[in-house]
Coordinates of C-alpha atoms and ligand atoms in Angstrom, one line a residue:
X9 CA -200.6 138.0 -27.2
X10 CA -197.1 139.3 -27.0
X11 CA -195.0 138.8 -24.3
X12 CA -193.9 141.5 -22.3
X13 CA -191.7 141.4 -19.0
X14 CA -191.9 143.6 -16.0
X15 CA -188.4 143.8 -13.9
X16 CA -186.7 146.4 -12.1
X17 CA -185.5 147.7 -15.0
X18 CA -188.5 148.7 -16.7
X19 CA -190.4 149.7 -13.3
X20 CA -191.8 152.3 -14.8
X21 CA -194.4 150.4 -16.6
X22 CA -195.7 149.3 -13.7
X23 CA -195.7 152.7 -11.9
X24 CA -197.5 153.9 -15.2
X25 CA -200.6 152.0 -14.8
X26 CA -200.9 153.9 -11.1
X27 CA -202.0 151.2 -9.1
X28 CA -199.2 150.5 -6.5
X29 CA -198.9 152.8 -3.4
X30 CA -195.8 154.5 -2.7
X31 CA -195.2 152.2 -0.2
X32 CA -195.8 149.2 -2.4
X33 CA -193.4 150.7 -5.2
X34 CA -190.5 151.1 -2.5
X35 CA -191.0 147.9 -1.1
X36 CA -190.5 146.6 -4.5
X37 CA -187.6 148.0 -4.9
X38 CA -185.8 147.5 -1.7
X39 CA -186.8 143.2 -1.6
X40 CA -186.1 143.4 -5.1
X41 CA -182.5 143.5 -4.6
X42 CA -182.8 140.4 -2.8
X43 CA -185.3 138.4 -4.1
X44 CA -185.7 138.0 -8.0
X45 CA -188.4 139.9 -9.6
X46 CA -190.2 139.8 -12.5
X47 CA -193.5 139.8 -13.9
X48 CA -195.5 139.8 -16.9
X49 CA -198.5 141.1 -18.9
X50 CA -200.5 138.3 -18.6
X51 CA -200.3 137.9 -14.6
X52 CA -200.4 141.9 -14.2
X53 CA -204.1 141.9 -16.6
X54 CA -205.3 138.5 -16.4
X55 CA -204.1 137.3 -13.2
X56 CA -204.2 139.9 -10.4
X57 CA -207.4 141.2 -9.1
X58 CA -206.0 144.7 -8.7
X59 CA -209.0 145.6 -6.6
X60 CA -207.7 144.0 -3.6
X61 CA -204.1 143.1 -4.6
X62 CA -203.0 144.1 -1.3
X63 CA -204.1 140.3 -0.1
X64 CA -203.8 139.3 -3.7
X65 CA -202.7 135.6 -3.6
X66 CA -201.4 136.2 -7.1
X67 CA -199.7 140.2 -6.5
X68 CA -197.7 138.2 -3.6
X69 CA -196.4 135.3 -5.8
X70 CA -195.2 137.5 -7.9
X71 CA -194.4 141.0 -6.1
X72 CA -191.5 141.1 -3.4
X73 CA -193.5 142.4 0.0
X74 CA -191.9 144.5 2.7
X75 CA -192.3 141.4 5.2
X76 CA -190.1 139.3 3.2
X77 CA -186.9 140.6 4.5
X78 CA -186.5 141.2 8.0
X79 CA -187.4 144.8 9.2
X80 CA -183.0 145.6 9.8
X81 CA -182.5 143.9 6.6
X82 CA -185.0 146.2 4.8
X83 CA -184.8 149.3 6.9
X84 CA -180.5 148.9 5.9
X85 CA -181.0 148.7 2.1
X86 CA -183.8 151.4 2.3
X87 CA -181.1 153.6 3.6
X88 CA -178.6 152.5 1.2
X89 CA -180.3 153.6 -1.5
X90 CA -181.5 156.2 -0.2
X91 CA -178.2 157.4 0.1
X92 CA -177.2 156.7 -3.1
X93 CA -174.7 154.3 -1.3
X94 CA -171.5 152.7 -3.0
X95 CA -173.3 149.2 -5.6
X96 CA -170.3 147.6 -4.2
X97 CA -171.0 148.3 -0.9
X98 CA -174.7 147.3 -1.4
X99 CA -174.1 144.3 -3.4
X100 CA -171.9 143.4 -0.3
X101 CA -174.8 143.7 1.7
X102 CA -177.1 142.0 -0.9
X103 CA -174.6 138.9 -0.8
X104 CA -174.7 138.9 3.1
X105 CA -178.5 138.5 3.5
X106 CA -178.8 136.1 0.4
X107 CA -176.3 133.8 1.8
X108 CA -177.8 133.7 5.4
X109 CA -181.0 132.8 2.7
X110 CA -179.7 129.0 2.4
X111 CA -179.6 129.6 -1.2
X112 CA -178.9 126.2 -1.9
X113 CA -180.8 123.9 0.3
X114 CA -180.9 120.3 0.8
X115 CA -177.4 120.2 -0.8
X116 CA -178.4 120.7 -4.3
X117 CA -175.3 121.8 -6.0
X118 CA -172.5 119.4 -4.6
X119 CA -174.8 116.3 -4.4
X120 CA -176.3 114.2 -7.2
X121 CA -174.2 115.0 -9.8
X122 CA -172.7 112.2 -11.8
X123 CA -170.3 111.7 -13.4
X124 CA -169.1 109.6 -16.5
X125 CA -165.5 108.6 -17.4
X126 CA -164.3 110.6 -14.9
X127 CA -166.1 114.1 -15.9
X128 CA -168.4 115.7 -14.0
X129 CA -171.7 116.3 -15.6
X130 CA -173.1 119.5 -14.8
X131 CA -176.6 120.3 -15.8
X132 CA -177.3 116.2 -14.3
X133 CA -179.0 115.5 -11.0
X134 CA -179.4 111.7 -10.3
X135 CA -180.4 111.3 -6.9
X136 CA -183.7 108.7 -6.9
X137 CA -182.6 105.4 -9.2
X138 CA -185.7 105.8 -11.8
X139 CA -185.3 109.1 -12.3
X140 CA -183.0 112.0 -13.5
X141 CA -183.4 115.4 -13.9
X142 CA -181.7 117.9 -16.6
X143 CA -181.4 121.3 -16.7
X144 CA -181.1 122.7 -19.9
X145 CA -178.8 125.7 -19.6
X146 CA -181.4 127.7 -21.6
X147 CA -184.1 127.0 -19.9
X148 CA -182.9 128.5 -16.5
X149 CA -185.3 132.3 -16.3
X150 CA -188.8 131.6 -15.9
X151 CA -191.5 133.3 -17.9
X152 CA -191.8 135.2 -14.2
X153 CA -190.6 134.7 -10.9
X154 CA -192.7 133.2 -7.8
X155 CA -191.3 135.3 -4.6
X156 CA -190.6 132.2 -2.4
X157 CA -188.4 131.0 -5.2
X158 CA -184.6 131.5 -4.7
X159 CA -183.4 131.1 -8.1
X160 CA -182.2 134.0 -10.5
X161 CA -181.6 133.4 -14.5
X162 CA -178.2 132.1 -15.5
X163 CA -177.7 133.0 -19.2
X164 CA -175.1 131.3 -20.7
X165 CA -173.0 133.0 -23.9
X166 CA -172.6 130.2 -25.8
X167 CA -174.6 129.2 -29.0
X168 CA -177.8 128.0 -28.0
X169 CA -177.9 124.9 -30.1
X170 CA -174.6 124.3 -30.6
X171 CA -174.6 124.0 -26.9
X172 CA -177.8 122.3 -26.4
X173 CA -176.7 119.4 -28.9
X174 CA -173.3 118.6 -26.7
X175 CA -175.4 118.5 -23.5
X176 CA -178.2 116.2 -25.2
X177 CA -175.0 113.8 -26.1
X178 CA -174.3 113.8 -22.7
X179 CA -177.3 113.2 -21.0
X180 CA -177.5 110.2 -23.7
X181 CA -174.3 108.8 -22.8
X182 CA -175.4 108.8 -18.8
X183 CA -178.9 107.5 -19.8
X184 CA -177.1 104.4 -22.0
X185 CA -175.4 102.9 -18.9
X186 CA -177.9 103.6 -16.3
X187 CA -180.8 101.1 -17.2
X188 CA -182.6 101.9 -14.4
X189 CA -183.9 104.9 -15.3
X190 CA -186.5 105.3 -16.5
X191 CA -187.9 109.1 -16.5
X192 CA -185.9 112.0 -17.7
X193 CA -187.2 114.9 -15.8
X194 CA -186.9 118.6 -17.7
X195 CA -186.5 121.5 -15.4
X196 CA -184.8 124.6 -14.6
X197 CA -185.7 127.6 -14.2
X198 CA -188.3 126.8 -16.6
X199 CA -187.7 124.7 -19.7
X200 CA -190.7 125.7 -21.7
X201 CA -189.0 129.5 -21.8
X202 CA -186.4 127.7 -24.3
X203 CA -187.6 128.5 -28.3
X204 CA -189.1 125.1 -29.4
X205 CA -186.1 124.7 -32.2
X206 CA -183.7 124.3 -29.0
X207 CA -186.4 122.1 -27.1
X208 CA -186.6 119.9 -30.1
X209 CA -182.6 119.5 -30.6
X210 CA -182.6 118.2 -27.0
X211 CA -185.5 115.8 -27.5
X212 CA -184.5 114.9 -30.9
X213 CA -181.2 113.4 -29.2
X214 CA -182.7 111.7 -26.9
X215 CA -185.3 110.0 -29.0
X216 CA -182.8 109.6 -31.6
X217 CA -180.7 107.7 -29.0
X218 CA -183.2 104.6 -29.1
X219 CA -182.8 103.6 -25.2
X220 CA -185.3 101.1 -24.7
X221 CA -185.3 101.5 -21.1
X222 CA -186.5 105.4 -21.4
X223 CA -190.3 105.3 -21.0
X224 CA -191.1 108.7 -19.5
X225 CA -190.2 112.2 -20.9
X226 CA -191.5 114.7 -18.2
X227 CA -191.2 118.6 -18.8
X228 CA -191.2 120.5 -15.1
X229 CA -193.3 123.9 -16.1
X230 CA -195.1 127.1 -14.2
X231 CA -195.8 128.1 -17.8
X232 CA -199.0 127.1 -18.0
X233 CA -200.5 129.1 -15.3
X234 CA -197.9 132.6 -16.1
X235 CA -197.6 132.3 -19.5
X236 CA -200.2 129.7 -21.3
X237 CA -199.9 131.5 -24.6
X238 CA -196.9 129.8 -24.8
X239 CA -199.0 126.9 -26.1
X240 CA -200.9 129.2 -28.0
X241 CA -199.7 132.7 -29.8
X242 CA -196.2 132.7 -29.8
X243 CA -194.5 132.4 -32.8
X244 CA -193.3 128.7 -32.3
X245 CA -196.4 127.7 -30.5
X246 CA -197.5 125.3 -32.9
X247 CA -193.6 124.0 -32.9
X248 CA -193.9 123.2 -28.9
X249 CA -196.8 120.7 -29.9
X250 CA -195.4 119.1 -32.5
X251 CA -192.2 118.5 -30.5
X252 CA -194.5 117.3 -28.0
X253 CA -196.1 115.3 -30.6
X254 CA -192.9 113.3 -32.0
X255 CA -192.5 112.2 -28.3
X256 CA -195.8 110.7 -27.7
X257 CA -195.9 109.3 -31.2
X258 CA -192.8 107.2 -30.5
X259 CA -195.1 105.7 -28.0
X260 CA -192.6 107.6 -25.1
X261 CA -195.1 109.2 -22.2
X262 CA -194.8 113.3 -21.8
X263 CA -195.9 114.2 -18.5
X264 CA -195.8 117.9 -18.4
X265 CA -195.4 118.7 -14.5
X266 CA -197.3 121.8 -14.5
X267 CA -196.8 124.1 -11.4
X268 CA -200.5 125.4 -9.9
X269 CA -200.1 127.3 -6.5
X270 CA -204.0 128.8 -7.0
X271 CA -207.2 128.1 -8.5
X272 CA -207.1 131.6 -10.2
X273 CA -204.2 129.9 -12.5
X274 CA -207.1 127.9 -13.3
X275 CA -209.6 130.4 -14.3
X276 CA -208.9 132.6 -17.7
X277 CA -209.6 131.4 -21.2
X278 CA -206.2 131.1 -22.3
X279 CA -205.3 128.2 -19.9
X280 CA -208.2 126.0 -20.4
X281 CA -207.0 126.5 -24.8
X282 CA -203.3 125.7 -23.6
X283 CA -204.6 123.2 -21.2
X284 CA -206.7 121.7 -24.1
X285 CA -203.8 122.3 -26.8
X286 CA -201.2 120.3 -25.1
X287 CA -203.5 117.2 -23.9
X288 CA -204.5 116.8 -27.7
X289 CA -200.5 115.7 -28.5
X290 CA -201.3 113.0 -25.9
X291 CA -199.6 114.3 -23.2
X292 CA -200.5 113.8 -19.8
X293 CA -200.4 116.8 -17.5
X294 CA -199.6 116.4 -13.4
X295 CA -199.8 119.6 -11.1
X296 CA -197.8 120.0 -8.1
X297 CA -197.0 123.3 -6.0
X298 CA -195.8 124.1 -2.5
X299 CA -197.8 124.9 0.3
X300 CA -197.5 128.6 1.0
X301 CA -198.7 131.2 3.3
X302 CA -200.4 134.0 1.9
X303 CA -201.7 132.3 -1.2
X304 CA -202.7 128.6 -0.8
X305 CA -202.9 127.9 3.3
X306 CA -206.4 126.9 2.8
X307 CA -207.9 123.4 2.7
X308 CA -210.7 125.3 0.2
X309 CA -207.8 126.5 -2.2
X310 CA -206.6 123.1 -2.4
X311 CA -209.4 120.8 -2.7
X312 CA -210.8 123.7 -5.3
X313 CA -207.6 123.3 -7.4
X314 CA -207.7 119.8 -7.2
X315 CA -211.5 119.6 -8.5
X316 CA -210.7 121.9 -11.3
X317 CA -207.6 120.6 -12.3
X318 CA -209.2 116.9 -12.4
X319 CA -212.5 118.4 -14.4
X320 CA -209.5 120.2 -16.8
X321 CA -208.0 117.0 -17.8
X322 CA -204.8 116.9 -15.0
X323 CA -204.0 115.0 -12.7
X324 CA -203.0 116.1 -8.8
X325 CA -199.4 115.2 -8.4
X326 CA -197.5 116.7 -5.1
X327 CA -198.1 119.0 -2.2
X328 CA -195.0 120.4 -1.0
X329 CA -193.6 121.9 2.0
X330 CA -192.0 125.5 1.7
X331 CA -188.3 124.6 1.4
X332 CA -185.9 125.9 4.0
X333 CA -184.9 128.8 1.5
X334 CA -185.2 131.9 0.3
X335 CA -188.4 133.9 2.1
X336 CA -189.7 130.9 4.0
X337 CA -190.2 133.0 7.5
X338 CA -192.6 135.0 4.9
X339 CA -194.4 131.5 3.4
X340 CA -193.8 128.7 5.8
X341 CA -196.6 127.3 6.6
X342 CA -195.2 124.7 9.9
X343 CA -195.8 120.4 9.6
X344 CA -198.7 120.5 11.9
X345 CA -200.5 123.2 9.9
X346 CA -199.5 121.6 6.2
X347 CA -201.0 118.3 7.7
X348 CA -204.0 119.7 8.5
X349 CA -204.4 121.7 5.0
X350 CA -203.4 118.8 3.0
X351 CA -205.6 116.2 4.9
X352 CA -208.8 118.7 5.2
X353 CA -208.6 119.0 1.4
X354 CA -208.0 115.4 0.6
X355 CA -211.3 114.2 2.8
X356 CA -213.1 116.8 0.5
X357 CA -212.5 115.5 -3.0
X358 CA -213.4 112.3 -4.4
X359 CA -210.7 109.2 -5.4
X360 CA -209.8 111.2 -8.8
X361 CA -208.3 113.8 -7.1
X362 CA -206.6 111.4 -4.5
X363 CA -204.0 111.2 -7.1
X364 CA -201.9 113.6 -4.7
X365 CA -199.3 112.9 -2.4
X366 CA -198.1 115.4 0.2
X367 CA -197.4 117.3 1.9
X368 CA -193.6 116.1 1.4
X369 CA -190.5 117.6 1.8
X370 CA -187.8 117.4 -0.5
X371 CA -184.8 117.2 2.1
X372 CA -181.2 115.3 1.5
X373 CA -182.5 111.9 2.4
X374 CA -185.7 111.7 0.1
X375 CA -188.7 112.9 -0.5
X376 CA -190.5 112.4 3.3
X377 CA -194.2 112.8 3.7
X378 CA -196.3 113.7 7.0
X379 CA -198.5 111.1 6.6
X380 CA -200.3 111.8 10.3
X381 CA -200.1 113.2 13.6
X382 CA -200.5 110.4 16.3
X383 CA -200.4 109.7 19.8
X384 CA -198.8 106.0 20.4
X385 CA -198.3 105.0 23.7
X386 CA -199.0 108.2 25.5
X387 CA -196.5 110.1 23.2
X388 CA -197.7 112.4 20.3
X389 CA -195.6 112.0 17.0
X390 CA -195.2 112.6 13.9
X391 CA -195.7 109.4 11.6
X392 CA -193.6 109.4 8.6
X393 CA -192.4 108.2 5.0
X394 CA -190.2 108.4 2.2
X395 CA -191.9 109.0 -1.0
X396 CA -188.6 108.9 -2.4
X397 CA -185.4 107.8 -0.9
X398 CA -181.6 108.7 -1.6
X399 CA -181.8 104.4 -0.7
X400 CA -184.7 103.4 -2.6
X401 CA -185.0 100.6 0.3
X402 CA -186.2 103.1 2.6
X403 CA -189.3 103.9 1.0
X404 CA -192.5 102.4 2.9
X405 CA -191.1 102.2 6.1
X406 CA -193.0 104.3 8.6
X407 CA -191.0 106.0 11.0
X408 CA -191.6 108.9 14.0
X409 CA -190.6 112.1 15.1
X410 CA -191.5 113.7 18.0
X411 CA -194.5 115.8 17.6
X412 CA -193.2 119.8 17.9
X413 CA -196.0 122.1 16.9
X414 CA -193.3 124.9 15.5
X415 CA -191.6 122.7 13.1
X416 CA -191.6 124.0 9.8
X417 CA -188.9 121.3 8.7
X418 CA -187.0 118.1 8.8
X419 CA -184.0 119.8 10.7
X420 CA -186.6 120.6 13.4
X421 CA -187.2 117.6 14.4
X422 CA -186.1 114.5 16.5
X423 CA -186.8 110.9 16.4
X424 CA -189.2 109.9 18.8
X425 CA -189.5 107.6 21.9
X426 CA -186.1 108.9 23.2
X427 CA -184.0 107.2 19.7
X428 CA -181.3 109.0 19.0
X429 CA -181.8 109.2 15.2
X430 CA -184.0 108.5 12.5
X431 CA -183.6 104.6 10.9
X432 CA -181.9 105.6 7.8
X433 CA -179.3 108.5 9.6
X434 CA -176.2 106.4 9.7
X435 CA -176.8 105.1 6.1
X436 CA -177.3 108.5 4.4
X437 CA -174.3 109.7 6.1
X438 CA -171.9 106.9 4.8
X439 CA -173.6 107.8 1.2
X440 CA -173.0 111.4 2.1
X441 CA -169.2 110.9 2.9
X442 CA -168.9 108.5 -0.4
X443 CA -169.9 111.5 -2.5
X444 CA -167.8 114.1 -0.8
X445 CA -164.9 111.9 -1.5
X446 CA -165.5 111.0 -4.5
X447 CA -165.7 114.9 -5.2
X448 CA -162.4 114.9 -3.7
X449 CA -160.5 112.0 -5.7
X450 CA -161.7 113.5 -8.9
X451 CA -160.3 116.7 -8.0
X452 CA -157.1 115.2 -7.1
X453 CA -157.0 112.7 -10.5
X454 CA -157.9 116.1 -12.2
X455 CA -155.2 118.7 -10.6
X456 CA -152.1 115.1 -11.0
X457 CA -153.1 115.3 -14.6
Ligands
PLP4 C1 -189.0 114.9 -6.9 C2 -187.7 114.5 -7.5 C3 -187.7 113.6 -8.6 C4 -189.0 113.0 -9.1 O1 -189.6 112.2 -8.2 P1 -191.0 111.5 -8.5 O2 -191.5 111.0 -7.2 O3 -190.7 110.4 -9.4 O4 -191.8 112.5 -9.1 C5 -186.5 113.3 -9.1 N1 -185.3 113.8 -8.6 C6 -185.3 114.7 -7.6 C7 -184.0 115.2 -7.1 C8 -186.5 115.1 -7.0 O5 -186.5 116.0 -6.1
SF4_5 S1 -191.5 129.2 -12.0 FE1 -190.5 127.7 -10.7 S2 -188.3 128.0 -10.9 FE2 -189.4 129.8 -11.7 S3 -189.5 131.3 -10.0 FE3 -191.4 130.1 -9.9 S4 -190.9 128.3 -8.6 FE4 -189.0 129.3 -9.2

C-alpha cells in the first residue's frame, strides 16, 4: 500500500470522501492551527469506524475536536479566519495559546543534555544512568499525529546521511565514556519514518563502535499501529528488517517500543504481518501508551490490549499519565481515576500481562508511579514510587502525597502527614541548580572564546 498523508493542506481529500459534518470540517480547521494534524490512508480506511466516528476512539487520536481548545480560544481563531485576518496577526495568536500549552513540559529541552569536551550535544537526553535517548533529526514527523501530542515535524536542510553519520559519531563518543549505559533509546517524532539507508548508517556506527557495555538497542515507534506497512510494502521494507536483523545477529537486544493507545490498533491484517515480520529478526516488541480520555479510559480497553498484545507476541511495557501539555484539559484522565483503570485492568489479566507498570508519570524527578490509594493513620494518601529516578537511589522508596481527588499531576500535589516536601525535593533541586549552571559556565567559556 502507498502512503498517502492527509494535512491541512490537502483537506480536500478528506472533504471528498463526504463524511465529516460542516461542523467537524471547521473544527478541523480552527484546532488545526494549534494542534498538529495529520493523518493517513491507512487510519482514515482501516482504522476509523466511520459509522460512529463522532465517539470514534481512533477519529479523536487523530482529528483535532472543537473541545480541545477552550471555547474563547476557538470562538477567537474562528473569527480570525473568518475574517480573513492578518497570518501575522493569527500566528500571534497561535503562539499565545501554544505557549500557555506548556509546550515543553517536565523541562525537556534545557535538562539532560550532555555534553562532551565542552560541546553541547543536541539530539542527546541522558537523564536515568542506564539509559539514553537519541533523536535522530530525521526521524522527528510521525507517520500521523496523535492529538494529545504537542510536537510538530522539524525538518532539517542538511544532507540526510551526511548528517546522520556526524550525529552517530557523536552519540558513539558519549556512549564510549559513559559505561553505565546500557540502552540507547531511538525516538523522536518517530524514528521508523527515517528511509532504512539512514536508519542503517546510524546503527551501522554504533555497532561498528564495538562498546561492550551497549546491550540494548531500543527503537520508540507508533508505526506499527498507523502505518504497519512500513514493515511490509514500502519500498525499503525488507531493508528495515534486515537492519533489524544485523542488530540482533551481533547478539545486541532490539526492543522495538511500540506505541498502542487501542485494541483496534490491534485488529487489521496488516499489523498482525508487521507484528509477525519484525519478531522473526528476533526482536522483542514492548507496548506502552498514555492513559487518555476519550479513547482508552476503560479498564476493558486496557486489559483487552494487554491480552491481545501478549497472544500477538508483545509484551506490556508502561501505562502513562497524560502529560501536563498540549490538550490535557481534553485527555486528562486525574490520579485517582488512572489508579482505578490501571489497577481494574491488571486484576483482569493473568501474570503474562503483568509485565506492565503504570500508571507513571514522566515528571523532572523520575518516572513516579501511583502505586495505591491508602488510608494510614486516619489520613487518605497517595502511596508512591520512582520507576525511574533523576537519583537512581531514589527508586523503591515508597513515599506519600496527600490524597486530592482532582489531581491530574505531580504539581498537584503535597506531601502528606503535614511534611513540607517530598524525600527527594531538596536533592533534585541542588541537581537542578548544577545543570543550570553548568548551562551558564559553558555559555560564558563559549562567548570568552
Ligand atoms: C522513560 C525514559 C527512559 C527509559 O526508561 P525505562 O524505564 O528504562 O524504559 C529513558 N530516559 C527518559 C528521559 C525517559 O523518560
Ligand atoms: S506518534 Fe508519538 S510523537 Fe508522533 S504524534 Fe503520536 S505521540 Fe506524538
Amino acid at each position: 500500500m502507498q502512503y498517502k498523508a492527509f494535512t491541512r493542506n490537502n483537506f480536500d481529500r478528506i472533504r471528498a470522501f463526504g463524511r465529516l459534518s460542516q461542523d467537524q470540517v471547521r473544527a478541523i480547521r480552527v484546532v488545526s492551527e494549534v494542534l498538529p494534524f495529520k493523518t493517513n490512508n491507512y487510519v482514515v480506511n482501516e482504522l476509523i469506524d466511520w459509522d460512529h466516528y463522532e465517539d470514534d476512539p481512533m477519529f479523536i487520536l487523530n482529528f483535532p475536536q472543537k473541545d480541545m481548545l477552550e471555547a474563547d480560544q476557538f470562538n477567537r481563531i474562528a473569527e480570525m479566519i473568518g475574517n480573513h485576518a492578518d497570518r501575522s496577526e493569527l500566528a500571534r495568536y497561535v503562539n499565545e495559546i501554544r505557549i500557555s500549552l506548556n509546550p515543553h513540559p517536565a523541562g525537556q529541552l534545557e535538562h539532560n543534555v550532555p555534553t562532551l569536551k565542552g560541546e553541547k550535544l543536541t539530539g542527546i537526553q541522558h537523564k536515568y544512568r542506564e539509559t539514553m535517548l537519541f533523536f535522530p533529526s530525521q526521524g522527528q514527523t510521525c507517520h500521523a499525529y496523535c492529538t494529545f501530542c504537542f510536537r510538530w515535524p522539524q525538518f532539517t536542510g542538511m544532507s540526510e546521511l551526511k548528517f546522520a553519520m556526524k550525529q552517530a559519531n557523536l552519540l558513539v563518543d558519549y556512549l564510549r565514556v559513559n559505561p553505565a549505559i546500557t540502552d540507547i533509546l531511538l525516538t523522536g517524532g518517530d524514528p521508523m519514518v527515517m528511509r532504512a539507508s539512514v536508519l542503517e548508517k546510524y546503527i551501522d556506527t554504533i555497532l561498528g563502535a564495538g562498546i561492550p557495555h551497549l546491550k540494548t538497542i531500543r527503537i520508540g515507534t507508533k508505526s506499527l499501529a498507523f502505518w504497519p506497512y512500513r514493515f511490509l510494502t514500502d519500498n525499503d521494507s525488507e531493508d528495515v528488517l534486515r537492519v533489524f536483523r544485523k542488530i540482533t545477529d551481533r547478539g545486541i537486544n532490539l526492543a522495538i517500543m511500540a506505541h498502542f493507545s487501542h485494541q483496534r490498533e490491534l485488529s487489521t491484517g496488516a499489523v498482525q504481518e508487521a507484528v509477525k515480520k519484525i519478531r522473526s529478526t528476533g526482536a522483542q516488541i514492548r507496548t506502552q501508551s498514555p492513559v487518555l480520555r476519550h479513547i482508552n479510559d476503560d479498564p476493558d480497553v486496557w486489559a483487552t490490549m494487554w491480552r491481545k498484545q501478549v497472544d500477538m507476541g508483545m509484551i506490556p511495557y508502561y501505562m502513562f499519565v497524560a502529560r501536563d501539555t498540549g490538550a490535557q484539559s481534553y485527555f486528562g484522565v486525574n490520579l485517582p481515576e488512572a489508579h482505578r483503570i490501571f489497577t481494574e485492568a491488571y486484576r483482569r489479566v493473568s501474570g503474562v500481562c503483568r509485565t506492565v507498570r503504570g500508571p507513571s508519570m514522566s515528571t523532572g524527578p523520575g518516572k513516579i508511579r501511583i502505586e495505591g490509594i491508602a488510608e494510614i493513620r486516619g489520613e487518605k494518601v497517595f502511596v508512591m514510587n520512582f520507576i525511574q529516578g533523576r537519583n537512581p537511589e531514589w527508586v523503591g522508596i515508597p513515599f506519600f502525597a496527600a490524597y486530592n481527588p482532582d489531581a491530574q499531576w505531580l504539581d498537584d500535589l503535597v506531601p502528606a502527614f503535614g511534611e513540607s516536601e517530598f524525600f527527594y525535593e531538596q536533592e533534585y533541586n541542588k541537581l537542578i541548580e548544577e545543570d543550570k549552571s553548568e548551562t551558564e559556565n559553558r555559555r560564558k567559556s563559549v562567548a570568552h572564546f
